[in-house]
PDB file of C-alpha atoms in Angstrom:
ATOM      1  CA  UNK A  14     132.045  27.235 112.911  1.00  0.00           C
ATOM      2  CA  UNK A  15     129.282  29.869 110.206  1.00  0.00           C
ATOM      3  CA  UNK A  16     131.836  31.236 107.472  1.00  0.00           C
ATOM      4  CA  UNK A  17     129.790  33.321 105.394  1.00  0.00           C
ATOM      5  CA  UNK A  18     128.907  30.826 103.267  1.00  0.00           C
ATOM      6  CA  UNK A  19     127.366  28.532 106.248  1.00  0.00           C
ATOM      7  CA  UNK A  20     123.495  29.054 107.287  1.00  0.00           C
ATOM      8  CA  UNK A  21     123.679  31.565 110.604  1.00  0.00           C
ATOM      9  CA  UNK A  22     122.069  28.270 112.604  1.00  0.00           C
ATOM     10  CA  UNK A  23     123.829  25.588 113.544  1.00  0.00           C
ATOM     11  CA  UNK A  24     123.892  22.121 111.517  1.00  0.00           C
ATOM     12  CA  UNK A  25     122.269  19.448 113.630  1.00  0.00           C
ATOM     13  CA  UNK A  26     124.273  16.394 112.136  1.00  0.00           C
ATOM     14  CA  UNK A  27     121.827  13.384 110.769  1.00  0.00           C
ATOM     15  CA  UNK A  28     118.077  14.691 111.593  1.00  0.00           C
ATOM     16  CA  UNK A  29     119.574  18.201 109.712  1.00  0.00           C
ATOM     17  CA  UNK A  30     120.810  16.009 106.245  1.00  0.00           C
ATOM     18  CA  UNK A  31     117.677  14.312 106.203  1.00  0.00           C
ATOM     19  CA  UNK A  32     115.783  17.281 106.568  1.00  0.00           C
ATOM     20  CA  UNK A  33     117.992  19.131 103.814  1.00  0.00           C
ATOM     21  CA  UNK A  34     116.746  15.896 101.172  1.00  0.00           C
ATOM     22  CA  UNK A  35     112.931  16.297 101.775  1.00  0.00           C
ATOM     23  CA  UNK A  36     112.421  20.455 102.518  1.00  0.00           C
ATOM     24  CA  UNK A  37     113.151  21.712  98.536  1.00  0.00           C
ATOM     25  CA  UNK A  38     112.080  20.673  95.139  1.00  0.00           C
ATOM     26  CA  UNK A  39     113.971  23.365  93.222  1.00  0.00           C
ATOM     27  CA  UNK A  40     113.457  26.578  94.694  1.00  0.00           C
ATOM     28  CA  UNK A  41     110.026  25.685  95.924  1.00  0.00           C
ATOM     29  CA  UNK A  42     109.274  24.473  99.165  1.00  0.00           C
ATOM     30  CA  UNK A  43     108.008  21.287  99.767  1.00  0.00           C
ATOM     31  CA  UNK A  44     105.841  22.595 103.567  1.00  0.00           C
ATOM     32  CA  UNK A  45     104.463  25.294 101.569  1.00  0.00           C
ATOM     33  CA  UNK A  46     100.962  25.131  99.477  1.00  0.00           C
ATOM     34  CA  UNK A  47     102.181  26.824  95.613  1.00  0.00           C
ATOM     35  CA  UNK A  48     100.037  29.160  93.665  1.00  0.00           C
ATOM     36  CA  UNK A  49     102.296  30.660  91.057  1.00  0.00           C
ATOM     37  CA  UNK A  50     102.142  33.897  90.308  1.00  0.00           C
ATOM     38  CA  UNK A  51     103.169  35.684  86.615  1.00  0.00           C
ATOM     39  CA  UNK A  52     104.882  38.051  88.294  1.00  0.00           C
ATOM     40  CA  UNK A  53     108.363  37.511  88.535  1.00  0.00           C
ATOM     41  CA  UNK A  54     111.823  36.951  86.396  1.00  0.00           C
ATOM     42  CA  UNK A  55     115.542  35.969  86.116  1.00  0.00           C
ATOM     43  CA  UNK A  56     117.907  36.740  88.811  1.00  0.00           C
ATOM     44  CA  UNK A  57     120.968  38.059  87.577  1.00  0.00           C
ATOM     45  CA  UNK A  58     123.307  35.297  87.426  1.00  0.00           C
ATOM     46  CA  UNK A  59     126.112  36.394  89.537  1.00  0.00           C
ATOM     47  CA  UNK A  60     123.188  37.087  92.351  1.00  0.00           C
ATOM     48  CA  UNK A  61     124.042  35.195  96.158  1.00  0.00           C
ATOM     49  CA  UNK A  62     120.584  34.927  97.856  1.00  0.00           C
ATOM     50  CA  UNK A  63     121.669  36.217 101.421  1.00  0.00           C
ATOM     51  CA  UNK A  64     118.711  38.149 102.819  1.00  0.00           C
ATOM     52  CA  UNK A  65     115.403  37.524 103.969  1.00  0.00           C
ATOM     53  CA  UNK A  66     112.687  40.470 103.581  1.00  0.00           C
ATOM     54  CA  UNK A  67     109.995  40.724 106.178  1.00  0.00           C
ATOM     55  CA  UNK A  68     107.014  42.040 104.901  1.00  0.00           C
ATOM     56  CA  UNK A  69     103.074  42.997 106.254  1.00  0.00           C
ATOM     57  CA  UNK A  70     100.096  42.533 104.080  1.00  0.00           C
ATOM     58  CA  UNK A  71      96.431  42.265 103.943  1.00  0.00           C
ATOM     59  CA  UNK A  72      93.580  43.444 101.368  1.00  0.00           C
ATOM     60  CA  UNK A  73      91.624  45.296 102.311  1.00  0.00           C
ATOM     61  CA  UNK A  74      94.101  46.685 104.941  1.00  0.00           C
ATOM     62  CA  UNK A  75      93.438  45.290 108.404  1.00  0.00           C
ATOM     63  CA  UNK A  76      91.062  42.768 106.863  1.00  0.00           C
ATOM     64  CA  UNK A  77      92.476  38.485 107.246  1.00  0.00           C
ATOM     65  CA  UNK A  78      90.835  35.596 105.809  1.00  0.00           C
ATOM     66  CA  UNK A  79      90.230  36.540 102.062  1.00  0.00           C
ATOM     67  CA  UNK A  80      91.939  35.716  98.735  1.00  0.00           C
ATOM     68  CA  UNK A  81      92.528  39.248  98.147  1.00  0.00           C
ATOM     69  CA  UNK A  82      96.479  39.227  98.770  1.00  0.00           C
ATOM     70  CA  UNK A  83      96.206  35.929  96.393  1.00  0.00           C
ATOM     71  CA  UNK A  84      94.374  37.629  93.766  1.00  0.00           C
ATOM     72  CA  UNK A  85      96.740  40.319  93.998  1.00  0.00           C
ATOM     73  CA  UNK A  86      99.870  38.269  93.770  1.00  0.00           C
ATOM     74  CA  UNK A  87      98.405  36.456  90.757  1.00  0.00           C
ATOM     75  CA  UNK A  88      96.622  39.469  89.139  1.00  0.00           C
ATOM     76  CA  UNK A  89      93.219  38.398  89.374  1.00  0.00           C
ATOM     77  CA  UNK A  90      92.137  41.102  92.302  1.00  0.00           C
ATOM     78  CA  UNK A  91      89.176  42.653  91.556  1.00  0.00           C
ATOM     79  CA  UNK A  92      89.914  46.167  91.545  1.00  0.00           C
ATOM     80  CA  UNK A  93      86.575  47.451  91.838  1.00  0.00           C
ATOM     81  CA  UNK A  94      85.431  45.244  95.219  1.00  0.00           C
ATOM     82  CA  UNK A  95      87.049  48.273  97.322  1.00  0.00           C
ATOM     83  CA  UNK A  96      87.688  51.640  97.298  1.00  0.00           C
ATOM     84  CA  UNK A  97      91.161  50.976  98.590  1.00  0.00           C
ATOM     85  CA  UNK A  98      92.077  49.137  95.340  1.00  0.00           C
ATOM     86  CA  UNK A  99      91.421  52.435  93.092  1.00  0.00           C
ATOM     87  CA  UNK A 100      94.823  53.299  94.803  1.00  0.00           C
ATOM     88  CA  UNK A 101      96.623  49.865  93.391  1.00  0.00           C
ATOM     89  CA  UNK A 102      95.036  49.562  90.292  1.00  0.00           C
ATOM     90  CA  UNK A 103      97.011  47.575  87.903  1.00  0.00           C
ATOM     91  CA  UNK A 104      99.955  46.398  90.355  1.00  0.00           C
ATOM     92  CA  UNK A 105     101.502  43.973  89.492  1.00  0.00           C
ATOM     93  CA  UNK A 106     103.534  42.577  92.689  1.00  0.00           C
ATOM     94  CA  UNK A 107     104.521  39.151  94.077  1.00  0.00           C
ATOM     95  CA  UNK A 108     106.260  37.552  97.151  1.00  0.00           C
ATOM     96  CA  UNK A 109     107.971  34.327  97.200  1.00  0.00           C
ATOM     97  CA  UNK A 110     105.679  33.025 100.484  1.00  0.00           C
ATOM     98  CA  UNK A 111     102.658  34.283 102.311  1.00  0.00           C
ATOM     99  CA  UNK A 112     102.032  33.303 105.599  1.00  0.00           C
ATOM    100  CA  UNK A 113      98.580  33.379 106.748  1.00  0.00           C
ATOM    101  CA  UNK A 114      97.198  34.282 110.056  1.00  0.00           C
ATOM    102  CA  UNK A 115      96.941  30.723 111.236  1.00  0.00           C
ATOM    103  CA  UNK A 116      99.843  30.265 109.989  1.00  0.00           C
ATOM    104  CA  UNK A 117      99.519  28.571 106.723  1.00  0.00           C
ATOM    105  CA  UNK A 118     102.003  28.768 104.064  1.00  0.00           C
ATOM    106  CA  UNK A 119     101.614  29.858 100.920  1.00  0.00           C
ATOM    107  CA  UNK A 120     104.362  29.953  97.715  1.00  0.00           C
ATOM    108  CA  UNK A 121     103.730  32.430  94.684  1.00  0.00           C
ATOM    109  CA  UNK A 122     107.530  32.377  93.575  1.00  0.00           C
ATOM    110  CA  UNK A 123     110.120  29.687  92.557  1.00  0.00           C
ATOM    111  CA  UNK A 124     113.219  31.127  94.958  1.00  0.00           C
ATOM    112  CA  UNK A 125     115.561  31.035  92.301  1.00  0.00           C
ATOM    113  CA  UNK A 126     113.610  33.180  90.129  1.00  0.00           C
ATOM    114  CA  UNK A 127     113.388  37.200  91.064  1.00  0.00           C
ATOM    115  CA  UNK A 128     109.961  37.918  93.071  1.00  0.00           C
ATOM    116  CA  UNK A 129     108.556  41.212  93.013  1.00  0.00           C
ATOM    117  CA  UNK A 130     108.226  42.356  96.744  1.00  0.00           C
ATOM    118  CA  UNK A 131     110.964  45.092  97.453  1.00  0.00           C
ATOM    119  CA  UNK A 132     110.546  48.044  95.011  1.00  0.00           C
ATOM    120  CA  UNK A 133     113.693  50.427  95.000  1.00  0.00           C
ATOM    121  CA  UNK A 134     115.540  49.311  97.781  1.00  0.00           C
ATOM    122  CA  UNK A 135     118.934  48.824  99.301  1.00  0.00           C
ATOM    123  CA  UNK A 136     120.750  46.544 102.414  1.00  0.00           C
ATOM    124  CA  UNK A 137     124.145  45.703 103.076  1.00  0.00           C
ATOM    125  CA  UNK A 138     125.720  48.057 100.566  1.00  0.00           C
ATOM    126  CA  UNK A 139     123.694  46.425  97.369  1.00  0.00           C
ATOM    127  CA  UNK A 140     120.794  47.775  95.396  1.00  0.00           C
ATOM    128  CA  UNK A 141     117.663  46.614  94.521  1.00  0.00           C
ATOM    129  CA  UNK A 142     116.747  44.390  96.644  1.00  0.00           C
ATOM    130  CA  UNK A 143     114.724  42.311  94.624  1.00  0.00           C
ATOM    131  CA  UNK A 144     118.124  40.697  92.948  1.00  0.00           C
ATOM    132  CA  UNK A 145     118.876  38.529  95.990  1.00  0.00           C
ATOM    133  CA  UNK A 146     116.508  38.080  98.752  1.00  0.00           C
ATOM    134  CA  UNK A 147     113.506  35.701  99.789  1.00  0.00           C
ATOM    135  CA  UNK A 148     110.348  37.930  99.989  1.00  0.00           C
ATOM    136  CA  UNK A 149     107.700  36.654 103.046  1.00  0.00           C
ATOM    137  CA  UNK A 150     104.705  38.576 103.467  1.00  0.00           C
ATOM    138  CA  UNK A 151     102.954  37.689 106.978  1.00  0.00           C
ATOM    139  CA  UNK A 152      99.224  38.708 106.750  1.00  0.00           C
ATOM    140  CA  UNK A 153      98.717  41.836 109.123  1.00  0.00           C
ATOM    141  CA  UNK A 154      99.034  45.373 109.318  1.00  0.00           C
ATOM    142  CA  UNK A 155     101.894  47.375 110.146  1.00  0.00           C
ATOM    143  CA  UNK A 156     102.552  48.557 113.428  1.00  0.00           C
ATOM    144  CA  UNK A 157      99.502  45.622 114.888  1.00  0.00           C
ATOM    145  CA  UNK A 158     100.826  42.191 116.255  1.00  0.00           C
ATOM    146  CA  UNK A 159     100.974  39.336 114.727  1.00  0.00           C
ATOM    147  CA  UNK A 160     100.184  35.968 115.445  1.00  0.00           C
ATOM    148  CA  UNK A 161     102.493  32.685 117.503  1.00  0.00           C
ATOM    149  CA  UNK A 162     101.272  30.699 114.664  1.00  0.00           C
ATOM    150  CA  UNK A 163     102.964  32.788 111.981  1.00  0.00           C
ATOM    151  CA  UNK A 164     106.391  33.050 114.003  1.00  0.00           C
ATOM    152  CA  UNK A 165     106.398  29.258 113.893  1.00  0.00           C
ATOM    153  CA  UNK A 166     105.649  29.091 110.514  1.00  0.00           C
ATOM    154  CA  UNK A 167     108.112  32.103 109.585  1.00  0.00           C
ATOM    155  CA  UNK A 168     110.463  30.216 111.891  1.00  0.00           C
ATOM    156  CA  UNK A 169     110.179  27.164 110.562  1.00  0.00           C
ATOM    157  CA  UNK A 170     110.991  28.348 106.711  1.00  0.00           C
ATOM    158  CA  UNK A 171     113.631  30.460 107.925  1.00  0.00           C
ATOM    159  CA  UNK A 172     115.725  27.537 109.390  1.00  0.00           C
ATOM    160  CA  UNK A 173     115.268  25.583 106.071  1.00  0.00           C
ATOM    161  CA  UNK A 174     115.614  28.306 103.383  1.00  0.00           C
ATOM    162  CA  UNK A 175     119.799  28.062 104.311  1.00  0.00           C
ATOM    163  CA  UNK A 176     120.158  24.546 103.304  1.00  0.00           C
ATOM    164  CA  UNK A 177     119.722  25.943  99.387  1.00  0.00           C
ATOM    165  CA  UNK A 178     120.475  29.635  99.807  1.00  0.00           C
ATOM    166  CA  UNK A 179     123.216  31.269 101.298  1.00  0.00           C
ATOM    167  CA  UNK A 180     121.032  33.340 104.257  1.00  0.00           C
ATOM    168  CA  UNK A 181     123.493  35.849 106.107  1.00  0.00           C
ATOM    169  CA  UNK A 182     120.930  38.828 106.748  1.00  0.00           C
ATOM    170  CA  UNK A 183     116.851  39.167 107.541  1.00  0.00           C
ATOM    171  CA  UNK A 184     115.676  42.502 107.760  1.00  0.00           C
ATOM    172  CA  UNK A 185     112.155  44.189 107.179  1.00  0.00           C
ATOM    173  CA  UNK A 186     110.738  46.267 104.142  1.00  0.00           C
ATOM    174  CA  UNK A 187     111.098  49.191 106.835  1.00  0.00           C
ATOM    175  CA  UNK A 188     115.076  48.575 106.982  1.00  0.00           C
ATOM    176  CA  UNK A 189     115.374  48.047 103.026  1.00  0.00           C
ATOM    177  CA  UNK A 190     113.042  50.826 102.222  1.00  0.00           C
ATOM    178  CA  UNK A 191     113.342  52.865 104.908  1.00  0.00           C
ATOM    179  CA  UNK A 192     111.202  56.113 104.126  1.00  0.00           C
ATOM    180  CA  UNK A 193     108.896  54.092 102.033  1.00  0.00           C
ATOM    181  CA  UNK A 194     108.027  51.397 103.734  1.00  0.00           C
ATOM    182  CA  UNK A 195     107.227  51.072 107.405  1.00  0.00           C
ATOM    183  CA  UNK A 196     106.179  47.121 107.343  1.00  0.00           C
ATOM    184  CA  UNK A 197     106.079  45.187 109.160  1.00  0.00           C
ATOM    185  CA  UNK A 198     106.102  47.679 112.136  1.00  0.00           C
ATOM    186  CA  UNK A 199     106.797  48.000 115.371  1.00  0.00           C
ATOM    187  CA  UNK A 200     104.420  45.451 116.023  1.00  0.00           C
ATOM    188  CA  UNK A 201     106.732  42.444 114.865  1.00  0.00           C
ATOM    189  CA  UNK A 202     108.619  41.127 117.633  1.00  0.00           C
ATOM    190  CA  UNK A 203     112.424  39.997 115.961  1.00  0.00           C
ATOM    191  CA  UNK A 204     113.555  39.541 119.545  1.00  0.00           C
ATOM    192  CA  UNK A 205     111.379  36.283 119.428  1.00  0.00           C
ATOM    193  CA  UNK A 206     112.343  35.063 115.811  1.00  0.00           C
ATOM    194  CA  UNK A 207     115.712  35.804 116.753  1.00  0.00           C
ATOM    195  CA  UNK A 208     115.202  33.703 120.169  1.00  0.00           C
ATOM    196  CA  UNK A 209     113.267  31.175 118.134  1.00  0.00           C
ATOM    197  CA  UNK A 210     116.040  30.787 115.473  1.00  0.00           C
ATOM    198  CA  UNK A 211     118.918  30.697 118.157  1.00  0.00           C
ATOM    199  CA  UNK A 212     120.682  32.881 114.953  1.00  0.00           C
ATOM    200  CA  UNK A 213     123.492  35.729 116.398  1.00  0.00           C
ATOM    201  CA  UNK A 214     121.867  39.089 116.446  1.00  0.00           C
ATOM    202  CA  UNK A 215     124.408  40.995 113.769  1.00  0.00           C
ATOM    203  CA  UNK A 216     122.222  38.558 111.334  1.00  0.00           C
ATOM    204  CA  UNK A 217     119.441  41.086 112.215  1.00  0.00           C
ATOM    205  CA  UNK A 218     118.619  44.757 111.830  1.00  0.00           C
ATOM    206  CA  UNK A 219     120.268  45.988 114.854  1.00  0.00           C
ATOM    207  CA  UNK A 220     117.956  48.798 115.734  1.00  0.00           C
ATOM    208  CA  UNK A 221     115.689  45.926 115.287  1.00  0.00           C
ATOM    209  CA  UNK A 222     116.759  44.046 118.869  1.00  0.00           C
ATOM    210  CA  UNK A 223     114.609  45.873 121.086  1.00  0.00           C
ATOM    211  CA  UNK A 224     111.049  44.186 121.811  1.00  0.00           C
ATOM    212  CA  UNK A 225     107.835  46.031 120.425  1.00  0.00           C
ATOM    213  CA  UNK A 226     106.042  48.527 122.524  1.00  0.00           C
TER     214      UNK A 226
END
């Protein structure tokens, strides 16, 4: 039976224990290729990591394949390669993963440090955001599709980030920041990481549980 202190999925007795004792070293992830980034701090220490934040990225935007969102997450992004970046100058931002269009996996954050992905933010009656979720950027654009590779790969890290970190919620940066943001968009299908994840849907946004246009 989930309490609210169990992962949403259910355990899957031996294979599961195993897989708990090989998918973290710390807070990073042992599937996913690190890069640290400067650009995070201490969670407060009475902070329970129960949300996932879906996010969109790509540098320039609508452009896969580059380094930019790297550089950007690291601050070494060139901020005079593109006119766009005149509007980001000096960011500094961060996400815990990125997961590339082919779905490769990228780290930037330890997951028990404080990433900075959300921005002023709030979800299930708490503030800021930032305190206690998981930041994953998918490379895309908000409001396009994305790819089967990166719902297996998003898929994949969601099932294993509850065997550290009490996950209870997974919304977007449209749901936290809803105003502000609008990523990832109506083109992210949650019907099919829900399906994929076989997690109950009041773990999801529930205006959320309708497919994309």
């Amino acid at each position: 039976m989930t309490t609210a202190s169990e992962p949403p999925g259910p355990r899957e007795g031996a294979a599961q224990e195993a897989r708990e004792d090989t998918a973290w070293d710390g807070g990073w992830y042992r599937d996913a290729t690190r890069e640290p980034s400067p650009n995070y701090g201490p969670r407060p220490a009475d902070a329970s990591i129960d949300l996932i934040v879906v996010h969109s990225i790509s540098l320039p935007p609508g452009v896969y394949g580059g380094r930019q969102v790297h550089q950007l997450f690291t601050n070494a992004l060139d901020w005079d390669a593109h006119p766009y970046y005149a509007g980001i100058r000096g960011l500094q931002v961060s996400a815990h993963f990125f997961i590339e269009r082919d779905g490769r996996l990228w780290q930037f954050v330890d997951c028990d440090q404080r990433a900075w992905h959300a921005g002023p933010s709030s979800y299930r009656s708490r503030a800021n955001c930032n305190d206690d979720s998981v930041g994953i950027e998918l490379e895309g654009l908000e409001g396009q599709t994305f790819e089967p590779a990166q719902y297996a790969t998003l898929a994949r890290l969601c099932r294993d980030l509850p065997q550290r970190y009490p996950i209870a919620h997974v919304a977007g940066h449209e749901h936290i920041a809803p105003g502000r943001k609008q990523d990832p968009g109506p083109g992210f299908d949650w019907m099919r990481l829900q399906s994929q994840l076989s997690w109950p849907s009041s773990v999801f946004p529930q205006k959320s549980t309708e497919p994309p246009p």
